[in-house]
XYZ file of C-alpha atoms in Angstrom:
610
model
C -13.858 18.161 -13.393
C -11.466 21.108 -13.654
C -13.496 23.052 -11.468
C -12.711 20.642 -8.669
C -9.088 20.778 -8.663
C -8.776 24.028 -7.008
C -10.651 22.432 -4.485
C -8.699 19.449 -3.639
C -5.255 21.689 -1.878
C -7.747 25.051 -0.774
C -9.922 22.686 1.522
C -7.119 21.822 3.810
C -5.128 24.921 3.486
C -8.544 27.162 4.712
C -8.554 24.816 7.654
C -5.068 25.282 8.617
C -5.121 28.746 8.069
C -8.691 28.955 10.539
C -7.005 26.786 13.022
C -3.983 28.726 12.929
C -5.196 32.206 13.953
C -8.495 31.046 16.002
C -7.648 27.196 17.151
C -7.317 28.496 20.535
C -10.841 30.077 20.610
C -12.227 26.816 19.585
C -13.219 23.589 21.116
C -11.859 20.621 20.979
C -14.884 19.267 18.588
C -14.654 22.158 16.297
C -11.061 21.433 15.822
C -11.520 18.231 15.171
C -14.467 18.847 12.880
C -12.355 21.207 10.447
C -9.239 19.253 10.653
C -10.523 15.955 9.704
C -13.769 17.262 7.693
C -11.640 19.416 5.540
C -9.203 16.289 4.329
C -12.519 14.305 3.837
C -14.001 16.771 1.869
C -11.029 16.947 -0.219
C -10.780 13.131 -0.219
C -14.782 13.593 -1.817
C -13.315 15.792 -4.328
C -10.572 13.706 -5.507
C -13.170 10.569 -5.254
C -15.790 12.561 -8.265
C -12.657 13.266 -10.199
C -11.629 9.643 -10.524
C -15.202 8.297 -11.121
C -15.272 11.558 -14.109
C -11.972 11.269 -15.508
C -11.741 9.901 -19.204
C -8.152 9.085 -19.222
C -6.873 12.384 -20.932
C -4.523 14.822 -18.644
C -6.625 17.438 -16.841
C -4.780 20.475 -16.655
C -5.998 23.682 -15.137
C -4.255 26.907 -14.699
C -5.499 29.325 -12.037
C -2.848 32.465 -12.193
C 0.452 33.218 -13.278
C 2.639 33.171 -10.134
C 5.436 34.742 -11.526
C 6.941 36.352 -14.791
C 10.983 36.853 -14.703
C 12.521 36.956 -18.481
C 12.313 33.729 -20.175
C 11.038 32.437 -16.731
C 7.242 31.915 -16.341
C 5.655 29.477 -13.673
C 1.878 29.724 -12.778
C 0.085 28.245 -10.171
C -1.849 25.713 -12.440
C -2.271 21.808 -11.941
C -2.081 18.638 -14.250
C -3.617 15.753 -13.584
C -3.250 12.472 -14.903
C -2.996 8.514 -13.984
C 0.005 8.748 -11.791
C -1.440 12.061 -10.317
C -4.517 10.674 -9.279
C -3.012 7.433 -7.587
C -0.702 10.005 -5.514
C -4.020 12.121 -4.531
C -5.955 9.241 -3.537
C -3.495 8.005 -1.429
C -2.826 11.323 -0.016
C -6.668 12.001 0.678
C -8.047 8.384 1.066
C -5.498 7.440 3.708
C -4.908 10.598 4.989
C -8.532 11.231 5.852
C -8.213 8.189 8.176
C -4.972 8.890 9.752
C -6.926 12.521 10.671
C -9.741 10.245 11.981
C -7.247 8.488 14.382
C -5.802 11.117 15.157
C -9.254 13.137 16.527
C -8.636 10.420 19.426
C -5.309 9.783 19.525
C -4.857 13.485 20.367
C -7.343 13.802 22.585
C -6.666 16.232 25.517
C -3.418 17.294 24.087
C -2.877 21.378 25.289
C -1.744 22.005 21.496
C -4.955 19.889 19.503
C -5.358 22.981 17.125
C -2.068 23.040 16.879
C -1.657 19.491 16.001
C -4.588 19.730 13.092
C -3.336 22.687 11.617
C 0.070 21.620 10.759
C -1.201 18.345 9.813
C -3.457 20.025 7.543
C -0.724 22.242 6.358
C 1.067 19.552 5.545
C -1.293 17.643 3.211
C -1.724 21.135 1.383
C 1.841 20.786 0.424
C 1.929 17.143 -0.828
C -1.593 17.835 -2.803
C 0.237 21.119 -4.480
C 3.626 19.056 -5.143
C 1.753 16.156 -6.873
C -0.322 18.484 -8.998
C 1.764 21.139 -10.078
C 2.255 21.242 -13.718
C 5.880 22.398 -13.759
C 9.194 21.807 -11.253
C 9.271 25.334 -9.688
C 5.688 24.669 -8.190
C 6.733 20.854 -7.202
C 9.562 22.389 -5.825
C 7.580 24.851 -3.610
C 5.022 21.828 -2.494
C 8.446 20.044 -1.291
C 9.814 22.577 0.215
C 6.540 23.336 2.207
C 6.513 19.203 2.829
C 9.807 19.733 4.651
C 9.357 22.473 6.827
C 5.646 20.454 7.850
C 7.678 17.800 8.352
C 9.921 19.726 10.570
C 6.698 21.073 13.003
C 5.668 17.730 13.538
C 8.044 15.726 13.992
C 9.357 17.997 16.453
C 5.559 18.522 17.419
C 6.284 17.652 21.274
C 9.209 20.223 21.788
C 9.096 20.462 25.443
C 11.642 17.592 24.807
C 14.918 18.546 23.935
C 15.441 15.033 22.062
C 12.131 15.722 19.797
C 13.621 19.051 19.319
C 16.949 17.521 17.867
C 15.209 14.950 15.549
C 13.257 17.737 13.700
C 16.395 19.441 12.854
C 18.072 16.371 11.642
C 15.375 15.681 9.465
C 15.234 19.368 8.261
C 19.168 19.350 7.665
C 19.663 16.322 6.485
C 16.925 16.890 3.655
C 18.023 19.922 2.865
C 21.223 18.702 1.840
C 19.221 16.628 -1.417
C 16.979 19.740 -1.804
C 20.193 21.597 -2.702
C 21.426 19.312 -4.932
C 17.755 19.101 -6.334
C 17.444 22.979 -7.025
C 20.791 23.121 -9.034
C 19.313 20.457 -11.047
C 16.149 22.896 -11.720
C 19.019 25.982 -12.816
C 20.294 23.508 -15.469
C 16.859 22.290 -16.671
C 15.836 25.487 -17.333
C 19.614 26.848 -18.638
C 19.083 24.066 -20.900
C 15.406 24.449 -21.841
C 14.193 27.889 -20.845
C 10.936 26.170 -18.868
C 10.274 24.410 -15.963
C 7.078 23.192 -17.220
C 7.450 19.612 -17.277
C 5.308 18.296 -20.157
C 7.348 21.072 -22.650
C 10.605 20.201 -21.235
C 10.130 16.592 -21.494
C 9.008 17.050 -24.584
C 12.425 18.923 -25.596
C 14.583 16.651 -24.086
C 13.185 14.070 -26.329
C 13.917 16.356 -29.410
C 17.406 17.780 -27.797
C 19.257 14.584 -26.172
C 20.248 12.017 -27.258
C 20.818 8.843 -24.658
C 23.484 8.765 -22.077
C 23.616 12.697 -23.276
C 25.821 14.187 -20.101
C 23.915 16.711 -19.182
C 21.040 14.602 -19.056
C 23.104 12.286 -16.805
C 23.904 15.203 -14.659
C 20.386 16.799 -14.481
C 18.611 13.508 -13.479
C 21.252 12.689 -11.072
C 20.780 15.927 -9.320
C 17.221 15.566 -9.240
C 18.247 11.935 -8.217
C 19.699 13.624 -5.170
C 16.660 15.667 -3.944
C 14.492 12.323 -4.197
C 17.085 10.643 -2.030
C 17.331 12.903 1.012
C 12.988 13.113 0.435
C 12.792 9.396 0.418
C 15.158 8.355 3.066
C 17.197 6.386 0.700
C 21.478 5.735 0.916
C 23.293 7.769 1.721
C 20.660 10.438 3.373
C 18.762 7.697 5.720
C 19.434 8.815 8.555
C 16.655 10.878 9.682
C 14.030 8.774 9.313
C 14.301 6.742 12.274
C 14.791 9.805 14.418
C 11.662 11.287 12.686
C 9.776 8.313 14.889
C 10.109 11.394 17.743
C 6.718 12.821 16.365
C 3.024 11.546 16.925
C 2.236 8.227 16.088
C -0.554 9.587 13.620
C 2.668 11.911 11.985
C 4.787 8.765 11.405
C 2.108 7.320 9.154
C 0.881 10.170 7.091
C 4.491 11.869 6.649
C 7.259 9.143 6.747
C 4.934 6.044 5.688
C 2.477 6.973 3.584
C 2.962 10.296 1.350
C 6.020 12.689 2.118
C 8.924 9.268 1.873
C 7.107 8.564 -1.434
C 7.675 12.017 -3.004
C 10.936 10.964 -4.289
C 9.725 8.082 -5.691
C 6.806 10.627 -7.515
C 9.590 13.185 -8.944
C 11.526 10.244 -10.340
C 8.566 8.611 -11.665
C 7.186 12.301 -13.455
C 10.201 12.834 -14.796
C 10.703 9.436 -15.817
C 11.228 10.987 -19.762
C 14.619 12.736 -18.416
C 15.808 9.530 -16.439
C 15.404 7.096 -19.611
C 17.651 9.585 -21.418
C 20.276 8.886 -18.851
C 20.561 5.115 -18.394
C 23.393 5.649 -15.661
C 21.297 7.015 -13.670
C 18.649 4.846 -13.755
C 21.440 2.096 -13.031
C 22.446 4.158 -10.217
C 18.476 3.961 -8.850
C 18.385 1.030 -9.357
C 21.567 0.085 -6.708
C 20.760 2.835 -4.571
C 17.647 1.071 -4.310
C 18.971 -2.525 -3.400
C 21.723 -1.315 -1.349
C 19.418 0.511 0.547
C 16.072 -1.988 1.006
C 19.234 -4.387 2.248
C 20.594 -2.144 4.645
C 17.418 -1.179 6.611
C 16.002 -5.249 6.638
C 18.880 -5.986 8.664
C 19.154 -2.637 10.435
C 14.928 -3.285 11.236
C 15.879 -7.050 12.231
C 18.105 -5.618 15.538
C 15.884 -3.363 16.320
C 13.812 -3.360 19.735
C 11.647 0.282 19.641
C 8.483 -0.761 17.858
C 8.534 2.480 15.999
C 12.076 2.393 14.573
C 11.219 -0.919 13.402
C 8.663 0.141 11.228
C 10.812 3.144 10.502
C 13.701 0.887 8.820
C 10.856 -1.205 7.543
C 9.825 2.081 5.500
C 13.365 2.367 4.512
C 13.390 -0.779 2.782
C 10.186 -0.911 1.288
C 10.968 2.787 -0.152
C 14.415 1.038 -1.333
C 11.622 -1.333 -3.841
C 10.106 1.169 -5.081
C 13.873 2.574 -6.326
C 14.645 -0.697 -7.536
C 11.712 -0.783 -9.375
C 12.121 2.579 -11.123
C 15.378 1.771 -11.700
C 14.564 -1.427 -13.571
C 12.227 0.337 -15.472
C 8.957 -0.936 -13.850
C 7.736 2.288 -13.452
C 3.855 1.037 -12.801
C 5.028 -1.372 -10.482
C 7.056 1.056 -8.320
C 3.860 3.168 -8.257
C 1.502 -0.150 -7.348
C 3.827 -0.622 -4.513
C 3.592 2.976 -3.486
C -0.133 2.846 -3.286
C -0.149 -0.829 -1.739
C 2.562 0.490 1.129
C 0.579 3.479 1.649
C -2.378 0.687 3.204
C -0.328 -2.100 4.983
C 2.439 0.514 6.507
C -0.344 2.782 7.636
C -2.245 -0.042 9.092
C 1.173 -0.657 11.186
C 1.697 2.541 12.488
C -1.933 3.027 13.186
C -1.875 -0.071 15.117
C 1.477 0.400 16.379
C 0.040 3.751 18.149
C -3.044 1.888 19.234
C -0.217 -0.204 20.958
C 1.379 2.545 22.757
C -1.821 4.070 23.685
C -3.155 1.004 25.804
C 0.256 0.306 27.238
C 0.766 3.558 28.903
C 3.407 4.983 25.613
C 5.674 1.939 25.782
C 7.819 1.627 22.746
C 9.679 -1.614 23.965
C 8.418 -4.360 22.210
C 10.523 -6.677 25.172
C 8.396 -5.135 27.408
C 5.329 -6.122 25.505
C 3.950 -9.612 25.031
C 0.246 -11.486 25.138
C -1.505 -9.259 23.594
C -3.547 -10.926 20.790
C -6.523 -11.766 23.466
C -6.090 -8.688 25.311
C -6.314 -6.039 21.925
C -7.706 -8.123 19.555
C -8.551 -5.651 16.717
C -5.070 -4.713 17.189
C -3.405 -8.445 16.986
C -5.704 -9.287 13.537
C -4.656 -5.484 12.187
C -1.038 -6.399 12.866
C -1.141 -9.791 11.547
C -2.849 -8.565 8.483
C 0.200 -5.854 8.363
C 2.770 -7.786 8.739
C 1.562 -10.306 6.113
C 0.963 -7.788 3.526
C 4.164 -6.114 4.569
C 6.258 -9.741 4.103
C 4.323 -9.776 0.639
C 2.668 -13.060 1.533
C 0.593 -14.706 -1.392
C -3.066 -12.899 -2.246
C -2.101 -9.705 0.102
C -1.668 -6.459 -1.451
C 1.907 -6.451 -0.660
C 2.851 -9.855 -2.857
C 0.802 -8.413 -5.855
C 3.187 -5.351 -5.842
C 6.387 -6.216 -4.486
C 6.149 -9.746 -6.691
C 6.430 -7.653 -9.979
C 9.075 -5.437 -8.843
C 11.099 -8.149 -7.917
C 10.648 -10.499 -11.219
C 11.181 -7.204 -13.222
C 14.357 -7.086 -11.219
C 15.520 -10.264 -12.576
C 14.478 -9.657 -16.314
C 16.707 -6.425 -15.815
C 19.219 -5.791 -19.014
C 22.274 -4.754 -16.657
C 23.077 -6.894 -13.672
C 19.648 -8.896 -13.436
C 20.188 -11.590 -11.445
C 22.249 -10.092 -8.962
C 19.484 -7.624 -8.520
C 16.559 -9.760 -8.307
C 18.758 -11.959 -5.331
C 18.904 -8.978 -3.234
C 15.570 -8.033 -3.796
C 15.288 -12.040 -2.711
C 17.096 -11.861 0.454
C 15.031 -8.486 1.287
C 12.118 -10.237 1.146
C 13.530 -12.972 3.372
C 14.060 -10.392 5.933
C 11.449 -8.446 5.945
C 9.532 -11.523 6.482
C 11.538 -12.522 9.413
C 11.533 -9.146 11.202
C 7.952 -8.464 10.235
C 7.031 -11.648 12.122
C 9.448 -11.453 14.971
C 7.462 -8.026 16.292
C 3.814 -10.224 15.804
C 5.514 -12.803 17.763
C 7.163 -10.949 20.575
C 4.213 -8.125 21.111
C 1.285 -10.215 21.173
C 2.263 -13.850 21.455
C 4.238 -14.977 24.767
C 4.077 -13.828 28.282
C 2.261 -10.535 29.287
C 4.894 -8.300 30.558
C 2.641 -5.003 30.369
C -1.497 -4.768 30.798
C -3.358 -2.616 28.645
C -5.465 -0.023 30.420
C -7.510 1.086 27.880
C -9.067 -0.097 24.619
C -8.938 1.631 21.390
C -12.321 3.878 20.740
C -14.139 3.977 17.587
C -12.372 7.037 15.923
C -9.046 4.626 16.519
C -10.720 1.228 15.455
C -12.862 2.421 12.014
C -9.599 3.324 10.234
C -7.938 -0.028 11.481
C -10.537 -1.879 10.177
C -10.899 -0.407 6.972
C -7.041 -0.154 6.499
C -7.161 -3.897 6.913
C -9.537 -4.412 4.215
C -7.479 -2.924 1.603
C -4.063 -3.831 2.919
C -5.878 -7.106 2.167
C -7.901 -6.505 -1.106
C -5.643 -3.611 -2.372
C -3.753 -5.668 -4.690
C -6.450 -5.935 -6.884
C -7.046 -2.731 -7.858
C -5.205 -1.116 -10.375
C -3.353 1.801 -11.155
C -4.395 3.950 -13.672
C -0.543 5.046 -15.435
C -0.915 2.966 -18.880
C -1.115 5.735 -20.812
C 1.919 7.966 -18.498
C 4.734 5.159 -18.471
C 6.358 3.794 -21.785
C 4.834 0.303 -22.451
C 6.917 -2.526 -20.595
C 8.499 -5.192 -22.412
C 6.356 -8.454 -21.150
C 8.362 -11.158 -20.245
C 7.762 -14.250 -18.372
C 10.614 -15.608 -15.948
C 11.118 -19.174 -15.343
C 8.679 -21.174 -12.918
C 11.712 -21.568 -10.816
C 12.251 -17.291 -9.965
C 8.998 -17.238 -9.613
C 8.803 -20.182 -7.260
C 11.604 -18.813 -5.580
C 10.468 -14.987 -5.216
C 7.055 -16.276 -3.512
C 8.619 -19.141 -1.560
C 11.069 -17.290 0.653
C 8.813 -14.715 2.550
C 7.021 -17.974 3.825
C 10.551 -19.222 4.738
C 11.196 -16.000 6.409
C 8.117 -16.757 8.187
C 9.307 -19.688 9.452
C 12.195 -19.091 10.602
C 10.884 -16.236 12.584
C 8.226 -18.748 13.989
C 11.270 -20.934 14.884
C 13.386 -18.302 16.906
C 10.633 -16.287 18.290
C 7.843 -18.730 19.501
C 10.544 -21.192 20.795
C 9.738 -23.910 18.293
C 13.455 -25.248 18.824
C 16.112 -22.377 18.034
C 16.825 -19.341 20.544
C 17.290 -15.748 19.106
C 19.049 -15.263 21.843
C 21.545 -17.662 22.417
C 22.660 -16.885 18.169
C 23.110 -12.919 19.558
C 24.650 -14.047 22.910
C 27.759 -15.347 20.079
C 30.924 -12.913 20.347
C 29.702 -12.703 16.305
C 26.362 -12.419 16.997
C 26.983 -9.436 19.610
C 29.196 -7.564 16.802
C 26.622 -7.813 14.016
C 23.623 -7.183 16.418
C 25.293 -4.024 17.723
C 26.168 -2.738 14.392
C 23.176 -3.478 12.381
C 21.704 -1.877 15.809
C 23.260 1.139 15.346
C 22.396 1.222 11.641
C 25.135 -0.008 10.158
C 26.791 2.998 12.232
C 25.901 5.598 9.258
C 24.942 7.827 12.046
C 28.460 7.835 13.370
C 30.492 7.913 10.676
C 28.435 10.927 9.835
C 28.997 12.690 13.114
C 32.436 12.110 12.556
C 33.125 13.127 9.055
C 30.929 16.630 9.529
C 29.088 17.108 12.807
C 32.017 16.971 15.410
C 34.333 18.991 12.805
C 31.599 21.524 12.097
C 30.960 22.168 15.990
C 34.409 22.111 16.978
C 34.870 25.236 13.950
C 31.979 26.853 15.528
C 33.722 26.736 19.236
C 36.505 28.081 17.811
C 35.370 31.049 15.772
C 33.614 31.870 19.091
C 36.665 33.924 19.868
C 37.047 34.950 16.544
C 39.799 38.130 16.647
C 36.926 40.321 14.325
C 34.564 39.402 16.995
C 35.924 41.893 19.539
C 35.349 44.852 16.912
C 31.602 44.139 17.661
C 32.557 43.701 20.818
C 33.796 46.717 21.374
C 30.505 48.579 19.761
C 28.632 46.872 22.007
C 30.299 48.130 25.265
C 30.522 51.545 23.920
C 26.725 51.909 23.572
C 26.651 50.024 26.894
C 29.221 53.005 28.513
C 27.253 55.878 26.578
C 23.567 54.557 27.840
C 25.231 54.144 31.569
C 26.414 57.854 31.374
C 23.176 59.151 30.319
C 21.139 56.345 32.289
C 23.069 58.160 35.346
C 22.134 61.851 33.800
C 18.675 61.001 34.763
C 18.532 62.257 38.687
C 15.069 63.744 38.798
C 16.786 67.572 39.581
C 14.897 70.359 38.209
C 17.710 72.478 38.839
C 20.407 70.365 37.268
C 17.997 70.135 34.295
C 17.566 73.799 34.233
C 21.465 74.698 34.347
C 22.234 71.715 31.439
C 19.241 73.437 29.119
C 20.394 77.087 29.883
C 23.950 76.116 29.100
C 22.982 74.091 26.072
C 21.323 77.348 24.884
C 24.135 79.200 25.555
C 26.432 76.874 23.173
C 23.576 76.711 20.449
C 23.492 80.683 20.150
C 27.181 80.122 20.068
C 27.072 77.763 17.443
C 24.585 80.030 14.828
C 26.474 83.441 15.899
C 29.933 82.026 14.690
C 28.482 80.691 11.860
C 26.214 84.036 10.745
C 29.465 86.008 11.284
């Protein structure tokens, strides 16, 4: 089995790197072939590893990478439980977002283009979910942002999808930063970045609620925050909807959002040495799966609803791992990774038909005119609202009774994780309602093709049967305490997504109340517009640090030191004009300036021989 592991990140990367320096020699077909048969061939890969693996770690070094003093990192891979959930996710569901994509990006000028950063980019998650030590992770994330960057701003032509990529880039970068200074005091503290060793000596070394512990696990807590879209570094995941369809639900549904929730989870050992953190997770969590629900609710691009939708559901998995249901936040990772790609997959199937509309108020009757679509969404949306026996309820029910059973502030936890799920019931069923129930106020032209539908369909299945599989991390997490809430919280936590659904069916079909008359309010416009606008997060930030930071940079434009380069400049500007103008073409002007130059040389050496 070790000798596939290798395998599983060099299949993609030697198709990026082919498409990369020869995609424009090749057809469309060939392209297509290497860009999806490479991440199915890796997805085969990971497939004989799971059906080989006994249950111990695999680990498998291939060189050392680098050798500084006490510092030594190799490129080498360990695989366990929670590793191989992360890589079949990655491969399983990225293989059929590649499918899609073969059609969805059909005809486009950049195709190779398209494939090889996509395939770059699943190179990077497979390295930062293998690596055996940080400073490898930490390269895999890096190279997951700067993928991320490409394709979100994929389409660049457009000056907006040009200014989401760098949000995204900057606005991650700021929890990278904080991550990497959590890496310098690991190793300070440890001398090794391998993460097995150091969790092992942070066991020995700490004690609980240690300080440095709290301080090295809240800094990684940053760098999972900005990854994962999570309070207070959101905000660029709505913006990121700029990219491809197909991007949306590989990168910021399915695997790159969820890498903060994998660094938290590997280095769970560090985080239950530092139960303020893992408090802080916890509410960062909450606050934040609360904030996007109501920012989704207002929201009328059928993208950015999903977008906020990822948001919350991310905002779970925090909860979770802050609660210390560590398998449950992983279950939920692998369960989102089916119903929120289904979404976006059908959400792109959407714009495709409907000549790339995003407005879902200018959508409407379409459940008899794309009917694959309509059944994928419905089966979405109720795995999404975590209704009973879909994949979502079998995850999202466990986080949220684990929630309730927590030591510090359980009840008030497990109602927000209540009202969340009252939401994201409502919203979730106020898109089915308005897209494809209602009046038909845009025709589809088109239907989806079979490299769209095959990954719809089979994304359906397990966003309906995923909940019963399992995930292998027994034998990675500590054992959780079993407890069994009352029948009531449990009545409770699976009653109100089928209230949510309700009321959604009430304001949305017509069935008596009017969305729009409760937004129409003077109240209703103020909370509509804000929870619009995101709660406004975007502006505050603009004007705490954007508008400052540009109007420094206009400022320093005339800078007084400035001029000093100034100056160089039109001094080599004067001197090339003067001997620009030397240039006339004149034999006998060049003749008279070499004789004379002679003249001064011969000067020159006599004075200095004498």
């Amino acid at each position: 089995m070790k000798d596939l592991l290798w395998l599983i990140p060099a299949l993609p990367l030697a198709s990026a790197t082919l498409l990369i320096l020869g995609g424009r020699l090749m057809s469309p077909r060939i392209v297509a072939a290497l860009g999806v048969g490479s991440v199915g061939a890796a997805a085969i890969c990971v497939l004989l590893t799971v059906l080989q693996w006994q249950g111990a770690p695999l680990e498998s070094q291939l060189w050392t990478w680098m050798q500084v003093g006490e510092l030594s990192a190799g490129v080498s891979f360990y695989v366990d439980g929670l590793t191989l959930v992360m890589l079949s996710v990655i491969t399983g569901v990225g293989f059929l977002i590649h499918l899609y994509s073969a059609e969805f990006m059909a005809g486009d000028e950049s195709y190779a283009r398209y494939f090889a950063y996509l395939n770059l980019f699943v190179t990077a998650m497979l390295t930062l979910v293998m690596a055996d030590n940080l400073l490898l992770l930490f390269f895999g994330w890096e190279g997951v942002g700067a993928c991320s960057y490409l394709l979100i701003g994929f389409w660049h032509f457009d000056a907006a999808n040009g200014a989401a990529a760098r949000k995204a880039f900057i606005v991650t970068r700021a929890g990278d930063a904080a991550m990497a200074l959590g890496l310098f005091l690991l190793f300070a503290e440890f001398g090794t970045l391998d993460i097995q060793a150091m969790s092992a000596a942070a066991g020995e070394r700490w004690e609980v609620g240690n300080p440095t512990a709290v301080l090295a696990t809240a800094l990684l807590l940053g760098g999972a925050v900005g990854k994962s879209a999570q309070l207070p570094l959101h905000t660029w995941l709505p913006d990121a909807m700029a990219g491809p369809t197909p991007v949306s639900a590989l990168i910021h549904a399915a695997t790159m959002v969820t890498a903060g929730v994998y660094l938290v989870a590997r280095t769970h050992e560090l985080f239950l040495l530092a139960p303020p953190t893992l408090l802080a997770v916890a509410i960062i969590g909450l606050l934040t799966l609360l904030l996007a629900a109501f920012a989704a609710l207002c929201q009328h691009d059928i993208k950015r609803i999903l977008a906020w939708s990822t948001i919350s559901q991310i905002g779970y998995m925090f909860l979770g791992l802050g609660v210390g249901a560590w398998g449950a936040s992983v279950f939920h990772l692998m369960t989102h990774a089916f119903f929120k790609a289904l979404l976006f997959l059908a959400a792109g199937a959407i714009i495709h038909c409907l000549h790339h509309e995003h407005d879902i108020r200018n959508m409407g009757g379409l459940r008899t005119r794309l009917p694959l679509v309509f059944i994928s969404f419905l089966i979405g949306a109720a795995a999404l609202s975590a209704l009973p026996l879909t994949s979502g309820f079998y995850s999202k029910d466990l986080i949220v009774l684990a929630a309730f059973e927590a030591p510090v502030a359980g009840p008030w936890l497990w109602a927000g994780a209540v009202l969340g799920a009252f939401l994201t019931a409502l919203y979730s069923f106020r898109l089915v309602f308005v897209v494809f129930f209602g009046r038909t106020n845009t025709l589809p032209d088109r239907q989806p093709g079979p490299g769209m539908a095959t990954p719809l369909a089979v994304l359906c299945a397990f966003a309906l049967v995923g909940g019963w599989l399992g995930v292998p991390v027994s034998n990675v997490f500590p054992e959780a305490e079993t407890g069994h809430a009352a029948l009531w919280v449990e009545v409770i936590s699976i009653g109100v997504p089928l209230l949510g659904l309700g009321l959604a069916w009430l304001l949305f079909l017509g069935r008596g109340l009017d969305a729009g008359d409760l937004v129409a309010s003077p109240p209703g416009q103020a909370l509509y517009g804000f929870w619009h606008a995101g709660w406004r997060v975007d502006g505050l930030y603009d004007w705490l640090w954007v508008k400052p930071y540009m109007g420094l940079a206009a400022l320093l434009r005339s800078e007084p030191v400035d001029r000093l380069y100034g100056a160089v400049v039109g001094l080599c500007r004067l001197l090339h004009r003067a001997l620009s103008n030397s240039q006339t073409g004149r034999l006998r002007q060049y003749g008279t300036v070499m004789v004379v130059g002679v003249i001064v040389l011969l000067n020159i050496v006599w004075r200095a021989a004498g």
